[in-house]
Every structure is written in C-alpha cells, then in structure tokens.
PDB file of C-alpha atoms in Angstrom:
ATOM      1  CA  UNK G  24     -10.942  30.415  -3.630  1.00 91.00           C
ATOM      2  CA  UNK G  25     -12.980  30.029  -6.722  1.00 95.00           C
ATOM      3  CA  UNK G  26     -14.353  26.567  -7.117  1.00 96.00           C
ATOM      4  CA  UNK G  27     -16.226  24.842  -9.490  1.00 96.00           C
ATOM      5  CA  UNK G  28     -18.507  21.786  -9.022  1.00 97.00           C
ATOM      6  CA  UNK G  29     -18.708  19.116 -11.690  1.00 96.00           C
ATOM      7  CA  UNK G  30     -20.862  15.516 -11.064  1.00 95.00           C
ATOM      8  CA  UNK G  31     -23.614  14.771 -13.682  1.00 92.00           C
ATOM      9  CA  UNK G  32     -25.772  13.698 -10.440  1.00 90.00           C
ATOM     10  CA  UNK G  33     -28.472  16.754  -9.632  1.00 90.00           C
ATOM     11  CA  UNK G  34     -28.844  15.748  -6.020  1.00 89.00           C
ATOM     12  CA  UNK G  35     -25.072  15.469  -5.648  1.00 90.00           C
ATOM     13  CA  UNK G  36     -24.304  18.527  -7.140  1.00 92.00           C
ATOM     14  CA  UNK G  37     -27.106  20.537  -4.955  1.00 93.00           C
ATOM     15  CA  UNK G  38     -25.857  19.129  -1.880  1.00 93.00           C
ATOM     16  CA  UNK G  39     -22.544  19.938  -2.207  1.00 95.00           C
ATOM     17  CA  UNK G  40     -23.703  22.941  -3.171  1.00 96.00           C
ATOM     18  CA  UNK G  41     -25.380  24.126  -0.055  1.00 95.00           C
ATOM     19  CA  UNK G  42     -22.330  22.680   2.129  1.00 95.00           C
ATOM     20  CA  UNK G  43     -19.848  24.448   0.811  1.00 95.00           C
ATOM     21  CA  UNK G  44     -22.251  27.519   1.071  1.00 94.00           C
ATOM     22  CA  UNK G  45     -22.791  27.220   4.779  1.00 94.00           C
ATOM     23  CA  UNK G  46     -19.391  25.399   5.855  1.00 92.00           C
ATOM     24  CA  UNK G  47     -16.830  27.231   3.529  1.00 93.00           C
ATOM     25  CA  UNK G  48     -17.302  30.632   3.369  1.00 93.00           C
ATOM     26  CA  UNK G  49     -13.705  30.918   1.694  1.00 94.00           C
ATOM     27  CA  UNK G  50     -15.412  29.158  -1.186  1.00 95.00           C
ATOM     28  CA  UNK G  51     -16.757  31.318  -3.859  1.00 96.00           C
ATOM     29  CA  UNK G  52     -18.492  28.418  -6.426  1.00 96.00           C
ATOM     30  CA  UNK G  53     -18.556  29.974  -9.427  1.00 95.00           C
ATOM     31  CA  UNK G  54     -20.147  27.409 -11.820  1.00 95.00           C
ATOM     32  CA  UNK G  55     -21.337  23.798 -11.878  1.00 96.00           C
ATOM     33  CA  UNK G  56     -21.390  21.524 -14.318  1.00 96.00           C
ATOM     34  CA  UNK G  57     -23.257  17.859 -15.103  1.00 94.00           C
ATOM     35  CA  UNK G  58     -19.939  16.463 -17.750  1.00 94.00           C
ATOM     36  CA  UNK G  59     -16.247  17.172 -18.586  1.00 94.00           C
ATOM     37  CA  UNK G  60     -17.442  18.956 -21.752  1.00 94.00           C
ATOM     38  CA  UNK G  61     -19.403  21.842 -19.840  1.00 95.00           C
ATOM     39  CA  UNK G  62     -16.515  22.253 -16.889  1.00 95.00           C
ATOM     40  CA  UNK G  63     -13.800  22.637 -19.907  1.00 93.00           C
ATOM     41  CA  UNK G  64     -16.295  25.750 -21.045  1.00 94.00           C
ATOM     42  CA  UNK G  65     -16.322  27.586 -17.167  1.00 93.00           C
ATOM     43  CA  UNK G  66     -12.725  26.895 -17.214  1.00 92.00           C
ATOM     44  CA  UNK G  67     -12.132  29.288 -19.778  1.00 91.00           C
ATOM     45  CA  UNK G  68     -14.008  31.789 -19.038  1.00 91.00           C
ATOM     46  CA  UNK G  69     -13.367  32.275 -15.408  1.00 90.00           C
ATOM     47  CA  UNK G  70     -10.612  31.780 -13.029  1.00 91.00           C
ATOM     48  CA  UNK G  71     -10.866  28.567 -11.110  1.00 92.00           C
ATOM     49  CA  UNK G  72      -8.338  27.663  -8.136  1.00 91.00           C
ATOM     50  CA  UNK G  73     -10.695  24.323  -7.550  1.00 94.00           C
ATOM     51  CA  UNK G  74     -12.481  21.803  -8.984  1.00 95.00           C
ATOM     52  CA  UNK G  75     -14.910  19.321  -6.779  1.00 96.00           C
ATOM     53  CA  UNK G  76     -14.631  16.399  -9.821  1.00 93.00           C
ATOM     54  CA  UNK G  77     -17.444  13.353  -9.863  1.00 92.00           C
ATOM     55  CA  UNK G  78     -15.528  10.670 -11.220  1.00 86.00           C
ATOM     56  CA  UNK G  79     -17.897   7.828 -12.748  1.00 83.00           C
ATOM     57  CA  UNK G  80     -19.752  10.333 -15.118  1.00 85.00           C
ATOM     58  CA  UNK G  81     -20.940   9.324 -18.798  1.00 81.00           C
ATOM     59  CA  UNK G  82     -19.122  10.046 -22.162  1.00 84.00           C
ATOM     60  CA  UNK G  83     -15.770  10.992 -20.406  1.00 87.00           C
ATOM     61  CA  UNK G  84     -14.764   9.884 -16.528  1.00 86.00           C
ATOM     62  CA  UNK G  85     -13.518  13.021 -14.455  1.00 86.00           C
ATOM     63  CA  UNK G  86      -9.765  11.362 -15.259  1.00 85.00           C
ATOM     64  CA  UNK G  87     -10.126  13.073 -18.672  1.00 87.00           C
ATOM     65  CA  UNK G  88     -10.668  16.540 -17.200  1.00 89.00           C
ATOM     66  CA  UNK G  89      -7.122  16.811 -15.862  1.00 84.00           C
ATOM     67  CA  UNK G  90      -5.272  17.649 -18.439  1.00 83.00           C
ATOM     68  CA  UNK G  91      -6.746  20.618 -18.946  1.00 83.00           C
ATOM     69  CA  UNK G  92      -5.901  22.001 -15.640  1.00 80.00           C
ATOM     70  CA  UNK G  93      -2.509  21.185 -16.147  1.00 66.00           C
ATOM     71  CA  UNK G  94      -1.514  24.675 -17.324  1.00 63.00           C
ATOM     72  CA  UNK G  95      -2.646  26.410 -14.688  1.00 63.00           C
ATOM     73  CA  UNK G  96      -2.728  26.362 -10.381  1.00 71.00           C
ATOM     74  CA  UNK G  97      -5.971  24.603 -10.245  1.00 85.00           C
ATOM     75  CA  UNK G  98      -6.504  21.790  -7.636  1.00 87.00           C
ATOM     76  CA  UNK G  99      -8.801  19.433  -7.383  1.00 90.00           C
ATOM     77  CA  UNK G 100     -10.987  17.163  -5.301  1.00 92.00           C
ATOM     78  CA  UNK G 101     -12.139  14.156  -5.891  1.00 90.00           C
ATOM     79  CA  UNK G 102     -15.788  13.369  -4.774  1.00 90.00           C
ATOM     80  CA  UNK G 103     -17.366  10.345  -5.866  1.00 83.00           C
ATOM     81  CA  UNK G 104     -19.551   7.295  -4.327  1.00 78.00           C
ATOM     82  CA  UNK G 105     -16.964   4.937  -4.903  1.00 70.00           C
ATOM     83  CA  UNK G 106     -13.387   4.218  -2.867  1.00 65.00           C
ATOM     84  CA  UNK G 107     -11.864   2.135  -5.642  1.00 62.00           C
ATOM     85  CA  UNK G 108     -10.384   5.314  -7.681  1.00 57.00           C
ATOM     86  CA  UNK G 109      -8.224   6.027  -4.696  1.00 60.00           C
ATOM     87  CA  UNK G 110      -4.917   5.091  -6.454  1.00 55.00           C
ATOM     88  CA  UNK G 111      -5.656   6.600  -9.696  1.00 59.00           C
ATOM     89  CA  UNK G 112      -6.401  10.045  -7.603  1.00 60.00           C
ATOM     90  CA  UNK G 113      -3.259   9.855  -6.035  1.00 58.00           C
ATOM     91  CA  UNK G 114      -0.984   9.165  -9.450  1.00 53.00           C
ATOM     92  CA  UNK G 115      -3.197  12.052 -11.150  1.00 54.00           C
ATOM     93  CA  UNK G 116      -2.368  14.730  -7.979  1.00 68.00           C
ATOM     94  CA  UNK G 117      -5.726  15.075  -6.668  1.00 80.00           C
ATOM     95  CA  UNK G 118      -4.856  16.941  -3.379  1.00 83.00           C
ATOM     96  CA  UNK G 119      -7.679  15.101  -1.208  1.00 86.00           C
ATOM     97  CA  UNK G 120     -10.537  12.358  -2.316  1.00 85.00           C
ATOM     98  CA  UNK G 121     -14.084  12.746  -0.287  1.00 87.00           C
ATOM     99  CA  UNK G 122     -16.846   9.742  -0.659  1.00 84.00           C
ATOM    100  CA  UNK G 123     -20.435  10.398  -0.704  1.00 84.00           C
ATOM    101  CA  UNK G 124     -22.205  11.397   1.186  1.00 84.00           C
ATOM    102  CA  UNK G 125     -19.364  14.102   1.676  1.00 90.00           C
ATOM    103  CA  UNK G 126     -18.828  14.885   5.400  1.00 89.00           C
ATOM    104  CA  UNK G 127     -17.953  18.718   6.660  1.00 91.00           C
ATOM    105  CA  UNK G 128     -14.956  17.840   8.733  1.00 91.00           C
ATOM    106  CA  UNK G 129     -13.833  15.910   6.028  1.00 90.00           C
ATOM    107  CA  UNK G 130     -14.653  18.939   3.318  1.00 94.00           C
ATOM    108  CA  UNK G 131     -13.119  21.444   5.690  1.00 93.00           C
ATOM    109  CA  UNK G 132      -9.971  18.969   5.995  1.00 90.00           C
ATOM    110  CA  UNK G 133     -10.150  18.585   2.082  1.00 90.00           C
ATOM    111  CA  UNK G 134     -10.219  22.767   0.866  1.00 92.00           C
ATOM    112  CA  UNK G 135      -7.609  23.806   3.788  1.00 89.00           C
ATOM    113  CA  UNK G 136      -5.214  21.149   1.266  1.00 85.00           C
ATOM    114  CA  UNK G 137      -6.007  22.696  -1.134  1.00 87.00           C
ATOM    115  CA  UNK G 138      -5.666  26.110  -0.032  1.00 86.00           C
ATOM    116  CA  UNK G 139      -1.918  24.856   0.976  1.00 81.00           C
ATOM    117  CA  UNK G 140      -1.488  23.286  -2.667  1.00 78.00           C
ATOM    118  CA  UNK G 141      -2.068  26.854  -3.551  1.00 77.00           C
ATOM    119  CA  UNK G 142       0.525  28.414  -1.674  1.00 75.00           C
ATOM    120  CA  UNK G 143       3.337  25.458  -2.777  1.00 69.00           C
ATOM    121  CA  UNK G 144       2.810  26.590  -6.423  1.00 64.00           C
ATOM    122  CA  UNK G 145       3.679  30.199  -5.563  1.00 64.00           C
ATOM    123  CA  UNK G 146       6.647  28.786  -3.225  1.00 60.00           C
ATOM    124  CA  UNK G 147      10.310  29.050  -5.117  1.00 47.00           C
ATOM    125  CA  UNK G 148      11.435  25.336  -6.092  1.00 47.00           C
ATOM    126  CA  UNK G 149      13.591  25.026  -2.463  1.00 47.00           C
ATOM    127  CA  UNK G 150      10.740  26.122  -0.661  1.00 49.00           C
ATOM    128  CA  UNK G 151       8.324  23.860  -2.084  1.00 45.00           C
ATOM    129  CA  UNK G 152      10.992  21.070  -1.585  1.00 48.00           C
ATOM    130  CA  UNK G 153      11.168  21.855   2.269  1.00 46.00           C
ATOM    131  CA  UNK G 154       7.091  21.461   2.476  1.00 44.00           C
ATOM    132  CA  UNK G 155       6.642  18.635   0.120  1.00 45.00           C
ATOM    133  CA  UNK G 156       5.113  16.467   3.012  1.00 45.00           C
ATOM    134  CA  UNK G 157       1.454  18.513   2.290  1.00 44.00           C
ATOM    135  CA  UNK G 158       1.325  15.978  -0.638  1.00 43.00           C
ATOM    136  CA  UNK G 159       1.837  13.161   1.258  1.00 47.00           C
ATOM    137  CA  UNK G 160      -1.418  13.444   3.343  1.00 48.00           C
ATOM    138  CA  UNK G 161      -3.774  11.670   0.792  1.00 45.00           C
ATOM    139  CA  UNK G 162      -1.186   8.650   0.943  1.00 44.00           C
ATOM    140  CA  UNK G 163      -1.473   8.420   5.045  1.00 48.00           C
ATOM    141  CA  UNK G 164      -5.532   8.189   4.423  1.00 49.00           C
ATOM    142  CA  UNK G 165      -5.073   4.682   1.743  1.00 43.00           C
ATOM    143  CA  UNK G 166      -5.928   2.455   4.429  1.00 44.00           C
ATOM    144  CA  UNK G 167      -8.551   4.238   5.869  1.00 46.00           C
ATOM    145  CA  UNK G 168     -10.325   4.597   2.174  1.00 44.00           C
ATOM    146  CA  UNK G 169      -9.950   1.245   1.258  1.00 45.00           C
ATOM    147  CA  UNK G 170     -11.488  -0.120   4.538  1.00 44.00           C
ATOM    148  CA  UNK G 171     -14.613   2.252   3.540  1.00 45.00           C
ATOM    149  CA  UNK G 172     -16.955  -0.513   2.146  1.00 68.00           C
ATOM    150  CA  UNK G 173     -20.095   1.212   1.721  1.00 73.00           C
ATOM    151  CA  UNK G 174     -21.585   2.108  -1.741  1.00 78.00           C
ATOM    152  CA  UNK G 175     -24.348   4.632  -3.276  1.00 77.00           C
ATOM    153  CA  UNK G 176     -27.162   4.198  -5.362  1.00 81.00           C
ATOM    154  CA  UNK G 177     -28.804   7.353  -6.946  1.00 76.00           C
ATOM    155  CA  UNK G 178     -32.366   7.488  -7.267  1.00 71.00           C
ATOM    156  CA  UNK G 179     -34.470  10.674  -8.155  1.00 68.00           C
ATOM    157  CA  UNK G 180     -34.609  11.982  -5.273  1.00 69.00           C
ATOM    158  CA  UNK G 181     -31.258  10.841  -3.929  1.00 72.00           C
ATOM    159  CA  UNK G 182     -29.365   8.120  -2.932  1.00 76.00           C
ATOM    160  CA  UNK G 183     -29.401   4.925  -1.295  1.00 82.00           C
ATOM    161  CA  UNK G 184     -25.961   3.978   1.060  1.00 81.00           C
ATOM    162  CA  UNK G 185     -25.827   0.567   1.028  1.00 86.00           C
ATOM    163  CA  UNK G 186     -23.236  -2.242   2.515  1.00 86.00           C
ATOM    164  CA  UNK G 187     -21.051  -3.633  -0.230  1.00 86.00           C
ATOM    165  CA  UNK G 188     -20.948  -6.958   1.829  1.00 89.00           C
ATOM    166  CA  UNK G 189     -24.840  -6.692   1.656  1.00 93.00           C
ATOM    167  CA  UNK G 190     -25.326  -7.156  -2.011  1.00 93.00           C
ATOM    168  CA  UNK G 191     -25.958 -10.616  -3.323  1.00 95.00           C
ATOM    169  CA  UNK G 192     -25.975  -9.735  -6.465  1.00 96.00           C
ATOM    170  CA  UNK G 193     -26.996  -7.294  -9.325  1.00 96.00           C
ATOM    171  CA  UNK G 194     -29.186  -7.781 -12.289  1.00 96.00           C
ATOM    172  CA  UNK G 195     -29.011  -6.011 -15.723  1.00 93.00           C
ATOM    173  CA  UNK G 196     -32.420  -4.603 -17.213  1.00 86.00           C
ATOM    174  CA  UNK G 197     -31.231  -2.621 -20.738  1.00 82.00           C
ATOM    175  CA  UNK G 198     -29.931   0.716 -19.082  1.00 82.00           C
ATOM    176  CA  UNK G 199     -31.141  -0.141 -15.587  1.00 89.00           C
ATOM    177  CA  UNK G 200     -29.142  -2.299 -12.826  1.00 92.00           C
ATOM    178  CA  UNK G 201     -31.096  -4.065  -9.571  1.00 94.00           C
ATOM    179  CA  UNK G 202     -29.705  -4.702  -6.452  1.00 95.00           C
ATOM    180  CA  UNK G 203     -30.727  -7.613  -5.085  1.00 95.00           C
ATOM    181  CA  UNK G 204     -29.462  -7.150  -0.944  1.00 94.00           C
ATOM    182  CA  UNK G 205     -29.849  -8.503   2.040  1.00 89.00           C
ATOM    183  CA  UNK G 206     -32.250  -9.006   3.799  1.00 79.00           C
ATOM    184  CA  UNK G 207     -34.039  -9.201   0.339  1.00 86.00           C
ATOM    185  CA  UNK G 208     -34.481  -5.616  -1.107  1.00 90.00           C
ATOM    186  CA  UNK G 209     -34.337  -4.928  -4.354  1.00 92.00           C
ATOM    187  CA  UNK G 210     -33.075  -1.398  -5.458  1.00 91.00           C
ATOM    188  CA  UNK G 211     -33.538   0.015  -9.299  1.00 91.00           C
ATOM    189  CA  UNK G 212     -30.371   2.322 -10.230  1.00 88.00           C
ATOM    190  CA  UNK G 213     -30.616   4.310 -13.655  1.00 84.00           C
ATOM    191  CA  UNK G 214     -27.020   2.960 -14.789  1.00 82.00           C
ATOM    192  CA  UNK G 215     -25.611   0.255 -16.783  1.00 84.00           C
ATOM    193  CA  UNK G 216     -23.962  -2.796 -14.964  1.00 87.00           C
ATOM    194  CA  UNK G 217     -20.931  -2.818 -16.995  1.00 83.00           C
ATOM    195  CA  UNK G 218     -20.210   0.730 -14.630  1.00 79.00           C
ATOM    196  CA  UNK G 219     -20.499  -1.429 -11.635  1.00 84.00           C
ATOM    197  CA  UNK G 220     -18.283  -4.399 -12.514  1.00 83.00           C
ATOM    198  CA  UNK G 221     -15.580  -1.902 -12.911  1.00 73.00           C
ATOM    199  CA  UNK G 222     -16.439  -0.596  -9.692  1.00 74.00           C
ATOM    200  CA  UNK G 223     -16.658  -3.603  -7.692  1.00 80.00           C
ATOM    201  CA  UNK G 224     -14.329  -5.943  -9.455  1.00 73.00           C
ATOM    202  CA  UNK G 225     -11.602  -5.418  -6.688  1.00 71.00           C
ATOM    203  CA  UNK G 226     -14.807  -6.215  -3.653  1.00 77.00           C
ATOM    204  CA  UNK G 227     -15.077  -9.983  -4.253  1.00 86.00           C
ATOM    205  CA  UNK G 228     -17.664  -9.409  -7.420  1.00 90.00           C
ATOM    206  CA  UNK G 229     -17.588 -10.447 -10.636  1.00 92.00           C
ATOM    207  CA  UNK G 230     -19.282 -10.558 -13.353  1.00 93.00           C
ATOM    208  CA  UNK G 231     -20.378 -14.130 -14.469  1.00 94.00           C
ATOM    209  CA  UNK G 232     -22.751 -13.045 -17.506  1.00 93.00           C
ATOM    210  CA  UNK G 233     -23.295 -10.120 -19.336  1.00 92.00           C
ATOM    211  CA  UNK G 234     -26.802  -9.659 -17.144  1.00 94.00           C
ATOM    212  CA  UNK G 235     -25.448 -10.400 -14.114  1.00 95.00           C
ATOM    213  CA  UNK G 236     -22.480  -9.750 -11.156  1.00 95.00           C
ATOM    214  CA  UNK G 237     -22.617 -11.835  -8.050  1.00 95.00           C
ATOM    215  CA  UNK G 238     -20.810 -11.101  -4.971  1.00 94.00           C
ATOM    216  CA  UNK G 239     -18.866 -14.374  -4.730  1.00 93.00           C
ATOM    217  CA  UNK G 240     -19.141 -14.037  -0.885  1.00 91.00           C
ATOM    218  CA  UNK G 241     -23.206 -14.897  -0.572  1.00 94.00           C
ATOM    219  CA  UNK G 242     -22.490 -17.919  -2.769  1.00 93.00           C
ATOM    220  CA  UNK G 243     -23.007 -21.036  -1.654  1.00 93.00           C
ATOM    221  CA  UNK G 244     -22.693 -23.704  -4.370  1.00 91.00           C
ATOM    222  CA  UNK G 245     -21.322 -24.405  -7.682  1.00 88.00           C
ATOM    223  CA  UNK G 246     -21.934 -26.715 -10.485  1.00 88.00           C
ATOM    224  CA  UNK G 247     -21.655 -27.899 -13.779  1.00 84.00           C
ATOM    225  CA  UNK G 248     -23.458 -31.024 -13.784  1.00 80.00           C
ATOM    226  CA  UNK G 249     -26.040 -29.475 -15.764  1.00 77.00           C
ATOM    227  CA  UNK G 250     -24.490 -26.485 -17.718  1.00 80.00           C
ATOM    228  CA  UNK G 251     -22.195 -23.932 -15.081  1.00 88.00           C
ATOM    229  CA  UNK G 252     -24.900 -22.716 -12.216  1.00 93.00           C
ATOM    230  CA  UNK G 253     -24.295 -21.205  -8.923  1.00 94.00           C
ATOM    231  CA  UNK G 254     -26.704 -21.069  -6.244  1.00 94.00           C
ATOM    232  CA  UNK G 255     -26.833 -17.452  -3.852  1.00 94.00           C
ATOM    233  CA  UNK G 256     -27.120 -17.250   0.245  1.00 93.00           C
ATOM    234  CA  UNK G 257     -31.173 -16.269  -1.028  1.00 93.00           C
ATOM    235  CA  UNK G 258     -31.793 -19.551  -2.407  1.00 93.00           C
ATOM    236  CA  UNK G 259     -31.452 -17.856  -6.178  1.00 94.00           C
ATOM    237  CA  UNK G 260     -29.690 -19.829  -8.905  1.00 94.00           C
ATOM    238  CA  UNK G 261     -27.702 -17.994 -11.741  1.00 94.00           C
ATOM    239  CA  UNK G 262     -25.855 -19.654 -14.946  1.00 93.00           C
ATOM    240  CA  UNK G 263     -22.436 -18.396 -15.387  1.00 93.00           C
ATOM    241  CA  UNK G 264     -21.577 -17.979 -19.078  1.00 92.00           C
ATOM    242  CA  UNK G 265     -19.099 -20.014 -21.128  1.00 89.00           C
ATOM    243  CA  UNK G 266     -17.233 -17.108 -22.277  1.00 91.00           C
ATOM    244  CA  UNK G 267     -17.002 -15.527 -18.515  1.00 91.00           C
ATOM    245  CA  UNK G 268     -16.290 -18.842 -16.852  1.00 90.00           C
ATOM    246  CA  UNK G 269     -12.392 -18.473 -16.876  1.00 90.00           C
ATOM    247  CA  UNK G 270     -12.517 -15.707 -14.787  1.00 89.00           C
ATOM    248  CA  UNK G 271     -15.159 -16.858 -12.371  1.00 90.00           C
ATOM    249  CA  UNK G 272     -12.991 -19.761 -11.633  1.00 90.00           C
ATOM    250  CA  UNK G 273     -10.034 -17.490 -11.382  1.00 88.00           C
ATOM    251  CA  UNK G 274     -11.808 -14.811  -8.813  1.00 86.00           C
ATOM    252  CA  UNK G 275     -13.432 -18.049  -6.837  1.00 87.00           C
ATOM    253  CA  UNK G 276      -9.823 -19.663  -6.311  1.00 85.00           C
ATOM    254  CA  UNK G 277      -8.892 -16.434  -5.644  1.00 81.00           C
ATOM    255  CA  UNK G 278     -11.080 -15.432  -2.688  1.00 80.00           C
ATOM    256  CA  UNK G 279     -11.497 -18.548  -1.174  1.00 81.00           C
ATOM    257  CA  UNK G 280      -7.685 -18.845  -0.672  1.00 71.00           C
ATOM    258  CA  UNK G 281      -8.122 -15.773   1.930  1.00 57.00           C
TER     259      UNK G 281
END
C-alpha cells in the first residue's frame, strides 16, 4: 500500500516514519505532509491507498481532509494525542484510530484494516454486505479509547505523556499554554489554550477565564464572597470570570453529582 503521513508535528511525523519503515514493510510512504493544504497536493499527484491523518493541526483539523478522499479507495487512520475525536472518527469512516505515542501491535492491527477496507471496495455490493462486520471493529475498541486518559505535550524535541487526572490546571501565555501538574511541574506547550478546552472539555475541565482551564477535580473550594474565586489541591487561587461563570456552575453540579 501507498501511504501518506500528514501531522504538522516534526517529531510525530519522523517517528511514525521510521515505524512504519521497520514494522510495515507492505507500506510504501510516499509523501508527508505538516497541513491539509500540502496532503490535498500529494493526493493528486500520486496514488494513495492510505492516509496516517493528525487531527488537531492549525488552519484546517484533519476532519476537513476527508472529503477529498471521498472519490477514491483511500483509507485512513487516525493518529493523534488525543482520545476525545473517537466518535467523530467513527461517523467520518476512519477504519482504525491510534493515540500517541503509536504502538506497533496496535499499527500492525491498524494497516491489516485497512488492507481489508481495501479489498471490501473491490468486493460486489452482496459480498461486501456478507463482510460488513470489518467495519465494526473500531466500535468494539470505544470503551477501551475512552478509558485511555493520558495526554501529550509536544516540545522541540518531543513530547511529554502526561496523566490527564494529573493536571491542576493550565495557564494561557499569548500563543503558549503551561501545565501546572502534580506533583508541581510546570510544562510550556507551543499551542493556544482555546485547543485544549476543546480537548478536555469532556475530562472534568473547563475553562473558567479566557487565561485559564482548571481541572474541576483538584479543586477544593469555591467562593464569591469577594468576587467568584476557587482555590486548587496546590494551594493556588484563580478568579472565574463573570461571563464564564454559568458554565462553571453547570460543569461543577455536573461532576460532583457522580
């Protein structure tokens, strides 16, 4: 199969890279590209039967690649840092979903779908009736994704996997987000915050001023004896906005209900 990679993340893109290289010699990868924009151009100008797709890229999301490979019998994969795209995979045909840091079983797993999504689009209509249960393996593996509750946070040489249930909170700092985590690190991602509430809106976060997202589950206290303030498990005390306080109460009453 011909296969192109497509994550606007260098380190990403180089290690997948070198695993399909040495794990899937079936794999030919015949371009990569850092946005939507650049894997629209290899499209057309090579044959592609698969397409590793980042998700949470800038200027357009990897959702806005797939109608372009609507026309033809390309399949992709879904590889991203993130678990909460799961559904949206599914409802877009995605034949398998792999979070980073992508393991080799779980790549090998991942192409031999594809390589059967292949053969169902060359299958008559009956035939591809009588094996339509190949499309039902990324629906057995929901509850397994969604108890995955681990994040990553590039850096220039990498990433960082961190906890979900570890971070605090997370600070905005113009196009820079920090992690505040227990036990008390602090870790500096090159992305905006507003990427990261839409990420973690559905993992007990939210976002209670346009600097800040707490994880509702390290805090401790609330008040508005003196203007709307919450106090973190690390002593820290944040203001929660006016304008976003509707919704904090809403997520609070929410999770606490659990």
């Amino acid at each position: 199969m011909n296969a192109i990679i497509v994550d606007d993340e260098e380190y990403a893109r180089q290690a997948l890279f070198f695993l399909i290289k040495q794990q899937c010699p079936q794999v030919t990868v015949k371009g990569i590209a850092r946005s939507v924009a650049e894997a629209r151009k290899i499209l057309k100008s090579e044959k592609i039967d698969l397409v590793f797709l980042d998700i949470s890229m800038p200027l357009e999301d990897g959702f806005s690649l797939f109608p372009d490979l609507e026309k033809n019998t390309t399949s992709v994969i879904i590889t991203t840092a993130y678990n909460q795209h799961a559904v949206k995979a599914i409802r877009a045909s995605a034949v398998d979903y792999l979070l980073k840091p992508i393991d080799k079983d779980e790549l090998h797993t991942a192409i031999k779908k594809a390589d059967e999504w292949r053969t169902l689009r060359s299958m008559s209509a009956a035939q591809f009736n009588n094996h339509a249960m190949v499309y039902n393996s990324l629906h057995e593996n929901m509850n397994e994704i969604k108890a995955i509750r681990k994040i990553n946070l590039p850096h220039t040489h990498g990433f960082h996997v961190v906890d979900v249930s570890s971070i605090m909170y997370i600070l905005a700092d113009s196009n820079y987000s920090t992690f505040h985590t227990e036990p008390g690190d602090k870790i500096v991602v090159s992305k905006h915050l507003k990427e990261y509430e839409s990420i973690l809106e559905d993992c007990d976060f939210c976002r209670i001023h346009k600097s800040r997202i707490i994880n509702l589950r390290h805090m401790i206290s609330y008040s508005n004896k003196n203007g709307l303030v919450v106090k973190m498990s690390d002593g820290s005390e944040h203001t929660v906005s006016r304008r976003k306080s509707p919704k904090f109460m809403e997520t609070a009453r929410r999770i606490f209900r659990k």
